[in-house]
Amino acid sequence: MSRMRCFGCVFVLSYCFSVLHTDAQITDPSEVAALISVKKSLVDPMKHLRSWNRGDPCASNWTGIFCFDTYGTDGYLHVRELQLLKMNLSGHLTPELGKLSQLIILDFMWNELVGSIPKEIGSISSLQLLLLNGNKLSGSFPDELGYLSKLNRLQVDQNNISGPIPKSFAYMSSIRHLHLNNNSINGQIPPELSNLTTLLHLLLDNNNLSGHLPPELSKLPAMRIIQLDNNNFNGSEIPATYGSLSRLAKLSLRNCSLQGSIPDLSSIPSLYYLDLSKNNLRGSLPSKLYDTIRTIDLSVNHLSGSIPGIFSDLRFLQRLSLENNQLNGSVPANIWQNMTSTKSYSLTVDLRNNLLSSISGALNPPDNVTLRLRGNPICDNANIANITQFCGYEAGGDRTTERSTNSTMTCPVQACPVDNFFEYVPASPLPCFCASPLRIGYRLKSPSFSYFDPYVFSFESYVTSALKLNPYQLSIDSYFWEEGPRLRMHLKIFPPANNMHSSTFNVSEVLRIRGIFTSWHFPGDDLFGPYELLNFTLVGPYAGVYLTKGKNISKGVWVAIALGSIACIIAVTAAVSLLIARRYARQHRKMSRRHISSNASMKIDGVKGFTFKEMAMATDSFNCSAQVGRGGYGKVYRGILSGNSIVAIKRAEEGSLQGQKEFLTEIKLLSRLHHINLVSLVGYCEEKEEQMLVYEFMPNGTLRDWLSDKAKGTLNFDFVIPSKSLDVTCLPPLDAMKRH
Ligand SMILES: *[C@@H]1O[C@H](CO)[C@@H](O)[C@H](O)[C@H]1NC(C)=O
Ligand SMILES: *[C@@H]1O[C@H](CO)[C@@H](O)[C@H](O)[C@H]1NC(C)=O
Ligand SMILES: *[C@@H]1O[C@H](CO)[C@@H](O)[C@H](O)[C@H]1NC(C)=O
Ligand SMILES: *[C@@H]1O[C@H](CO)[C@@H](O)[C@H](O)[C@H]1NC(C)=O
Ligand SMILES: *[C@@H]1O[C@H](CO)[C@@H](O)[C@H](O)[C@H]1NC(C)=O
Ligand SMILES: *[C@@H]1O[C@H](CO)[C@@H](O)[C@H](O)[C@H]1NC(C)=O
Ligand SMILES: *[C@@H]1O[C@H](CO)[C@@H](O)[C@H](O)[C@H]1NC(C)=O
Ligand SMILES: *[C@@H]1O[C@H](CO)[C@@H](O)[C@H](O)[C@H]1NC(C)=O
Ligand SMILES: *[C@@H]1O[C@H](CO)[C@@H](O)[C@H](O)[C@H]1NC(C)=O
Ligand SMILES: *[C@@H]1O[C@H](CO)[C@@H](O)[C@H](O)[C@H]1NC(C)=O
Ligand SMILES: *[C@@H]1O[C@H](CO)[C@@H](O)[C@H](O)[C@H]1NC(C)=O
Ligand SMILES: *[C@@H]1O[C@H](CO)[C@@H](O)[C@H](O)[C@H]1NC(C)=O
């Protein structure tokens, strides 16, 4: 066989790999493999992921994949966000997700996923938002999630997760939002959660939690919302320490089987919402509360004593529910007397089914006050004027207000193509401005008010200022209250009415606005509480918008890739025929010495098997100073073997370990590619969780580096990427010691 021919072949092969790598394969290959595995494990009836077949994830607009703008130190692009909100996906979450090692947002909200949460997600140490709410996930939480030390938001609500809250969650040292409501979580709330000093919202309502409420939670300095409704803390008391949660805005412990008395909450200056209803609380009503409070629900308990005078000072109060207790004494008319000064508020005072027998003051509440007295002895006292109108039966549902705005505009109907999802902007400063809105399903999960009307305006400014839009660009199309209580809305966001010619958002604006919703870049607001994004519907003119952000690749590069690919096919065909020819010749020559071993111990001519210990000795335990480069496969070290020969040791990183069979096949292949211009394989090391290749050391890079001065490697033929050309961050070799 002629050396020239072989050289030519290697030349073409190298060229081919460099073209493939530097242009087509710009996403980390292990992440590409992980994404393909993600797709395989999902069922996608609407074919939302059909773009996941072609090209490169970061270069070819794979739906829902958002990549970093810049190449990593390893020369690859990495996936930053995986956003698959409400795409009718079923199937399960593959453990391969753990290989998306630089992921920041993992979003599978509102799909139909089943199965459990793979523990491998716990190894994505960069993860900040883990959003799995609204699926059918089951099983228990893997302890490994606790090691996500950068996690800001864990939303797994509305699934069917069982088992306890792992104590390891105490290590989520950046967590601010823990939303685990509406599952089947059981066991006690771990007192260890008191280590989460950054925690703002703890939503564990509608689970099967038991045990006692940990008093330690009062140590959480940032805590705003504690919502634990519908659990069974059988006989436990509300810890008195909760009175020192100085930032608390909402405490909701409805239907929790709690006993004891109401702790002193008078020193919480920003308490907006207090719901302790449907428990077995005894004792008297609070005698002091800050006047920030909007909602007080202490109904269905065994509270006794009289109604204190404090309620008259609560200027913003919208609801006072004290029904079904054993309160006695008189009804203080001053509860509503101050209402005359704050007329835009509605107030419901529900005192039904108590032991109230008289009234102090006049029974003449203003129209916006709903007063209910039925089931009290006072109703039997016909001497009290106006009494009957407050003692009758009436429809109980006062909080099911529904609204839909009706525009009173008179604009020509034909001029705005409603069927194509355009409509007149209700509050537009330009009359009859016809535009196509973004349609957003939105829900306040734990609002602190009971009536929305007084807050509609501030809500609109809250949303539009967070989105950097004008207030007229938002329209609350409809809203209604749901169980919880939660407030569900349909929002429409219109493009600015700057000129009549641009009545849609451009793509980057759509992605910007969506990004603010999906990454929760809204400032916290104690009155509105946490929100959830139910859908972000792109219809009409927005139907074709790619929900992705990758690298934009110019046409010229695509042409180069196409040419490269053709060259590659030719080269690979040539190389394969060459290999077959050589193998055939060799087999004839060395038939007698051919061993095929099924296990790790494999003998190949001229290739030595090394132990991990030998490799560690050669590299001073994989010391930083021995590292000479790294590729997609792993790090490369300069090593000195016991016979003093200098070698390059390529050590696979955890994410790129191959199956044993593939690894051995590769070694066989490499062992045959001996050539003067190619670095030859000296040996290999294969031990549990370690795969290394040992080459002759070439101080000046490889042939391929020399051929294509782009020092980027791929596949397993590359190895030495000179450190000086890349910013290699070398960490102490802890992992080497840990694994053995
Ligand atoms: C990806 O989307 C951008 C616009 O979002 C477009 O310019 C580009 O052509 C798309 N690329 C591919 C390969 O579809
Ligand atoms: C997709 O999901 C919606 C609701 O989320 C449902 O109405 C629709 O039937 C689903 N479509 C398919 C094909 O599963
Ligand atoms: C939730 O899981 C439990 C078992 O843990 C099962 O009995 C129950 O049917 C599941 N509920 C739903 C709605 O899937
Ligand atoms: C949560 O669970 C409760 C009780 O099962 C239910 O009433 C409520 O509708 C659920 N909330 C959501 C948002 O699913
Ligand atoms: C919680 O913090 C305390 C003191 O800071 C520490 O001793 C304890 O080990 C921590 N526990 C966990 C589970 O992080
Ligand atoms: C809730 O937990 C109790 C034990 O604390 C158990 O008996 C019950 O079956 C659980 N209920 C559900 C729906 O998981
Ligand atoms: C709640 O506690 C009482 C005694 O305090 C006990 O009799 C009852 O069985 C318990 N209920 C549950 C559901 O654990
Ligand atoms: C409410 O009314 C009482 C008298 O009924 C008065 O003393 C108090 O100052 C009023 N509070 C406010 C906030 O107006
Ligand atoms: C009742 O409240 C509404 C707004 O919620 C306000 O427009 C109306 O004037 C109020 N009426 C009275 C009598 O206070
Ligand atoms: C009875 O109600 C009317 C208005 O509803 C009011 O004008 C009148 O003062 C009330 N009477 C008493 C004695 O409170
Ligand atoms: C809105 O307008 C339609 C007719 O234009 C009317 O039938 C409907 O009752 C109105 N709705 C409201 C809430 O005013
Ligand atoms: C989005 O959510 C809103 C509010 O729940 C709802 O009215 C609308 O129908 C939803 N749209 C889609 C496409 O699911």
PDB file of N, CA and C in Angstrom, residues 158-202:
ATOM      1  N   GLN A 158     -49.003  21.038  40.690  1.00  0.00           N
ATOM      2  CA  GLN A 158     -49.980  20.377  39.833  1.00  0.00           C
ATOM      3  C   GLN A 158     -49.414  19.183  39.075  1.00  0.00           C
ATOM      4  N   ASN A 159     -48.785  18.279  39.834  1.00  0.00           N
ATOM      5  CA  ASN A 159     -48.377  16.979  39.329  1.00  0.00           C
ATOM      6  C   ASN A 159     -48.903  15.949  40.315  1.00  0.00           C
ATOM      7  N   ASN A 160     -48.341  14.782  40.315  1.00  0.00           N
ATOM      8  CA  ASN A 160     -48.768  13.766  41.272  1.00  0.00           C
ATOM      9  C   ASN A 160     -47.547  13.197  41.979  1.00  0.00           C
ATOM     10  N   ILE A 161     -46.695  14.111  42.447  1.00  0.00           N
ATOM     11  CA  ILE A 161     -45.482  13.710  43.152  1.00  0.00           C
ATOM     12  C   ILE A 161     -45.867  13.209  44.551  1.00  0.00           C
ATOM     13  N   SER A 162     -45.302  12.090  44.947  1.00  0.00           N
ATOM     14  CA  SER A 162     -45.572  11.589  46.290  1.00  0.00           C
ATOM     15  C   SER A 162     -44.262  11.549  47.069  1.00  0.00           C
ATOM     16  N   GLY A 163     -44.300  10.977  48.252  1.00  0.00           N
ATOM     17  CA  GLY A 163     -43.090  10.923  49.068  1.00  0.00           C
ATOM     18  C   GLY A 163     -42.836  12.254  49.751  1.00  0.00           C
ATOM     19  N   PRO A 164     -41.811  12.307  50.571  1.00  0.00           N
ATOM     20  CA  PRO A 164     -41.556  13.508  51.373  1.00  0.00           C
ATOM     21  C   PRO A 164     -40.769  14.585  50.617  1.00  0.00           C
ATOM     22  N   ILE A 165     -40.693  15.736  51.225  1.00  0.00           N
ATOM     23  CA  ILE A 165     -39.787  16.788  50.741  1.00  0.00           C
ATOM     24  C   ILE A 165     -38.394  16.424  51.255  1.00  0.00           C
ATOM     25  N   PRO A 166     -37.436  16.182  50.353  1.00  0.00           N
ATOM     26  CA  PRO A 166     -36.119  15.751  50.847  1.00  0.00           C
ATOM     27  C   PRO A 166     -35.465  16.823  51.708  1.00  0.00           C
ATOM     28  N   LYS A 167     -34.798  16.344  52.752  1.00  0.00           N
ATOM     29  CA  LYS A 167     -34.044  17.274  53.606  1.00  0.00           C
ATOM     30  C   LYS A 167     -32.962  17.990  52.811  1.00  0.00           C
ATOM     31  N   SER A 168     -32.507  17.309  51.739  1.00  0.00           N
ATOM     32  CA  SER A 168     -31.422  17.897  50.945  1.00  0.00           C
ATOM     33  C   SER A 168     -31.843  19.220  50.312  1.00  0.00           C
ATOM     34  N   PHE A 169     -33.132  19.496  50.252  1.00  0.00           N
ATOM     35  CA  PHE A 169     -33.568  20.782  49.689  1.00  0.00           C
ATOM     36  C   PHE A 169     -32.975  21.950  50.491  1.00  0.00           C
ATOM     37  N   ALA A 170     -32.544  21.654  51.705  1.00  0.00           N
ATOM     38  CA  ALA A 170     -31.925  22.701  52.525  1.00  0.00           C
ATOM     39  C   ALA A 170     -30.638  23.232  51.908  1.00  0.00           C
ATOM     40  N   TYR A 171     -30.108  22.507  50.916  1.00  0.00           N
ATOM     41  CA  TYR A 171     -28.865  22.972  50.279  1.00  0.00           C
ATOM     42  C   TYR A 171     -29.110  23.857  49.066  1.00  0.00           C
ATOM     43  N   MET A 172     -30.361  24.086  48.733  1.00  0.00           N
ATOM     44  CA  MET A 172     -30.632  24.943  47.565  1.00  0.00           C
ATOM     45  C   MET A 172     -30.396  26.387  47.998  1.00  0.00           C
ATOM     46  N   SER A 173     -29.164  26.767  47.991  1.00  0.00           N
ATOM     47  CA  SER A 173     -28.827  27.990  48.697  1.00  0.00           C
ATOM     48  C   SER A 173     -29.232  29.267  47.968  1.00  0.00           C
ATOM     49  N   SER A 174     -29.774  29.154  46.749  1.00  0.00           N
ATOM     50  CA  SER A 174     -30.241  30.376  46.066  1.00  0.00           C
ATOM     51  C   SER A 174     -31.744  30.385  45.869  1.00  0.00           C
ATOM     52  N   ILE A 175     -32.438  29.402  46.404  1.00  0.00           N
ATOM     53  CA  ILE A 175     -33.847  29.235  46.049  1.00  0.00           C
ATOM     54  C   ILE A 175     -34.696  30.381  46.608  1.00  0.00           C
ATOM     55  N   ARG A 176     -35.582  30.889  45.766  1.00  0.00           N
ATOM     56  CA  ARG A 176     -36.489  31.946  46.198  1.00  0.00           C
ATOM     57  C   ARG A 176     -37.937  31.497  46.115  1.00  0.00           C
ATOM     58  N   HIS A 177     -38.219  30.609  45.181  1.00  0.00           N
ATOM     59  CA  HIS A 177     -39.607  30.201  44.968  1.00  0.00           C
ATOM     60  C   HIS A 177     -39.709  28.692  44.981  1.00  0.00           C
ATOM     61  N   LEU A 178     -40.420  28.175  45.947  1.00  0.00           N
ATOM     62  CA  LEU A 178     -40.606  26.734  46.049  1.00  0.00           C
ATOM     63  C   LEU A 178     -42.101  26.484  45.880  1.00  0.00           C
ATOM     64  N   HIS A 179     -42.508  26.087  44.676  1.00  0.00           N
ATOM     65  CA  HIS A 179     -43.928  25.898  44.379  1.00  0.00           C
ATOM     66  C   HIS A 179     -44.196  24.424  44.149  1.00  0.00           C
ATOM     67  N   LEU A 180     -44.692  23.763  45.171  1.00  0.00           N
ATOM     68  CA  LEU A 180     -44.887  22.311  45.090  1.00  0.00           C
ATOM     69  C   LEU A 180     -46.343  21.956  45.387  1.00  0.00           C
ATOM     70  N   ASN A 181     -47.234  22.934  45.275  1.00  0.00           N
ATOM     71  CA  ASN A 181     -48.631  22.706  45.638  1.00  0.00           C
ATOM     72  C   ASN A 181     -49.322  21.729  44.685  1.00  0.00           C
ATOM     73  N   ASN A 182     -50.461  21.205  45.120  1.00  0.00           N
ATOM     74  CA  ASN A 182     -51.273  20.278  44.332  1.00  0.00           C
ATOM     75  C   ASN A 182     -50.480  19.072  43.832  1.00  0.00           C
ATOM     76  N   ASN A 183     -49.924  18.335  44.787  1.00  0.00           N
ATOM     77  CA  ASN A 183     -49.309  17.037  44.526  1.00  0.00           C
ATOM     78  C   ASN A 183     -49.806  16.090  45.617  1.00  0.00           C
ATOM     79  N   SER A 184     -49.104  14.996  45.835  1.00  0.00           N
ATOM     80  CA  SER A 184     -49.458  14.084  46.926  1.00  0.00           C
ATOM     81  C   SER A 184     -48.278  13.942  47.869  1.00  0.00           C
ATOM     82  N   ILE A 185     -47.602  15.042  48.110  1.00  0.00           N
ATOM     83  CA  ILE A 185     -46.413  15.004  48.965  1.00  0.00           C
ATOM     84  C   ILE A 185     -46.831  14.709  50.399  1.00  0.00           C
ATOM     85  N   ASN A 186     -46.106  13.821  51.068  1.00  0.00           N
ATOM     86  CA  ASN A 186     -46.469  13.523  52.446  1.00  0.00           C
ATOM     87  C   ASN A 186     -45.278  13.717  53.372  1.00  0.00           C
ATOM     88  N   GLY A 187     -45.482  13.342  54.636  1.00  0.00           N
ATOM     89  CA  GLY A 187     -44.421  13.543  55.621  1.00  0.00           C
ATOM     90  C   GLY A 187     -44.440  14.965  56.162  1.00  0.00           C
ATOM     91  N   GLN A 188     -43.413  15.245  56.924  1.00  0.00           N
ATOM     92  CA  GLN A 188     -43.350  16.539  57.602  1.00  0.00           C
ATOM     93  C   GLN A 188     -42.602  17.566  56.759  1.00  0.00           C
ATOM     94  N   ILE A 189     -42.876  18.822  56.980  1.00  0.00           N
ATOM     95  CA  ILE A 189     -42.064  19.862  56.341  1.00  0.00           C
ATOM     96  C   ILE A 189     -40.713  19.852  57.051  1.00  0.00           C
ATOM     97  N   PRO A 190     -39.626  19.568  56.332  1.00  0.00           N
ATOM     98  CA  PRO A 190     -38.340  19.441  57.037  1.00  0.00           C
ATOM     99  C   PRO A 190     -37.923  20.760  57.688  1.00  0.00           C
ATOM    100  N   PRO A 191     -37.634  20.730  58.988  1.00  0.00           N
ATOM    101  CA  PRO A 191     -37.179  21.953  59.674  1.00  0.00           C
ATOM    102  C   PRO A 191     -35.912  22.508  59.026  1.00  0.00           C
ATOM    103  N   GLU A 192     -35.174  21.614  58.335  1.00  0.00           N
ATOM    104  CA  GLU A 192     -33.941  22.038  57.663  1.00  0.00           C
ATOM    105  C   GLU A 192     -34.198  23.145  56.642  1.00  0.00           C
ATOM    106  N   LEU A 193     -35.438  23.258  56.170  1.00  0.00           N
ATOM    107  CA  LEU A 193     -35.713  24.309  55.182  1.00  0.00           C
ATOM    108  C   LEU A 193     -35.436  25.690  55.756  1.00  0.00           C
ATOM    109  N   SER A 194     -35.301  25.764  57.070  1.00  0.00           N
ATOM    110  CA  SER A 194     -35.006  27.070  57.673  1.00  0.00           C
ATOM    111  C   SER A 194     -33.615  27.553  57.287  1.00  0.00           C
ATOM    112  N   ASN A 195     -32.830  26.716  56.616  1.00  0.00           N
ATOM    113  CA  ASN A 195     -31.529  27.176  56.108  1.00  0.00           C
ATOM    114  C   ASN A 195     -31.669  27.975  54.817  1.00  0.00           C
ATOM    115  N   LEU A 196     -32.865  27.967  54.236  1.00  0.00           N
ATOM    116  CA  LEU A 196     -33.028  28.626  52.935  1.00  0.00           C
ATOM    117  C   LEU A 196     -33.276  30.118  53.150  1.00  0.00           C
ATOM    118  N   THR A 197     -32.221  30.806  53.447  1.00  0.00           N
ATOM    119  CA  THR A 197     -32.396  32.204  53.842  1.00  0.00           C
ATOM    120  C   THR A 197     -32.876  33.091  52.699  1.00  0.00           C
ATOM    121  N   THR A 198     -32.810  32.593  51.470  1.00  0.00           N
ATOM    122  CA  THR A 198     -33.262  33.410  50.346  1.00  0.00           C
ATOM    123  C   THR A 198     -34.731  33.165  50.004  1.00  0.00           C
ATOM    124  N   LEU A 199     -35.368  32.210  50.662  1.00  0.00           N
ATOM    125  CA  LEU A 199     -36.715  31.790  50.259  1.00  0.00           C
ATOM    126  C   LEU A 199     -37.759  32.894  50.449  1.00  0.00           C
ATOM    127  N   LEU A 200     -38.549  33.128  49.376  1.00  0.00           N
ATOM    128  CA  LEU A 200     -39.615  34.129  49.427  1.00  0.00           C
ATOM    129  C   LEU A 200     -40.990  33.484  49.496  1.00  0.00           C
ATOM    130  N   HIS A 201     -41.215  32.491  48.641  1.00  0.00           N
ATOM    131  CA  HIS A 201     -42.553  31.900  48.526  1.00  0.00           C
ATOM    132  C   HIS A 201     -42.487  30.406  48.786  1.00  0.00           C
ATOM    133  N   LEU A 202     -43.241  29.963  49.748  1.00  0.00           N
ATOM    134  CA  LEU A 202     -43.312  28.533  50.043  1.00  0.00           C
ATOM    135  C   LEU A 202     -44.758  28.091  49.813  1.00  0.00           C
TER     136      LEU A 202
END
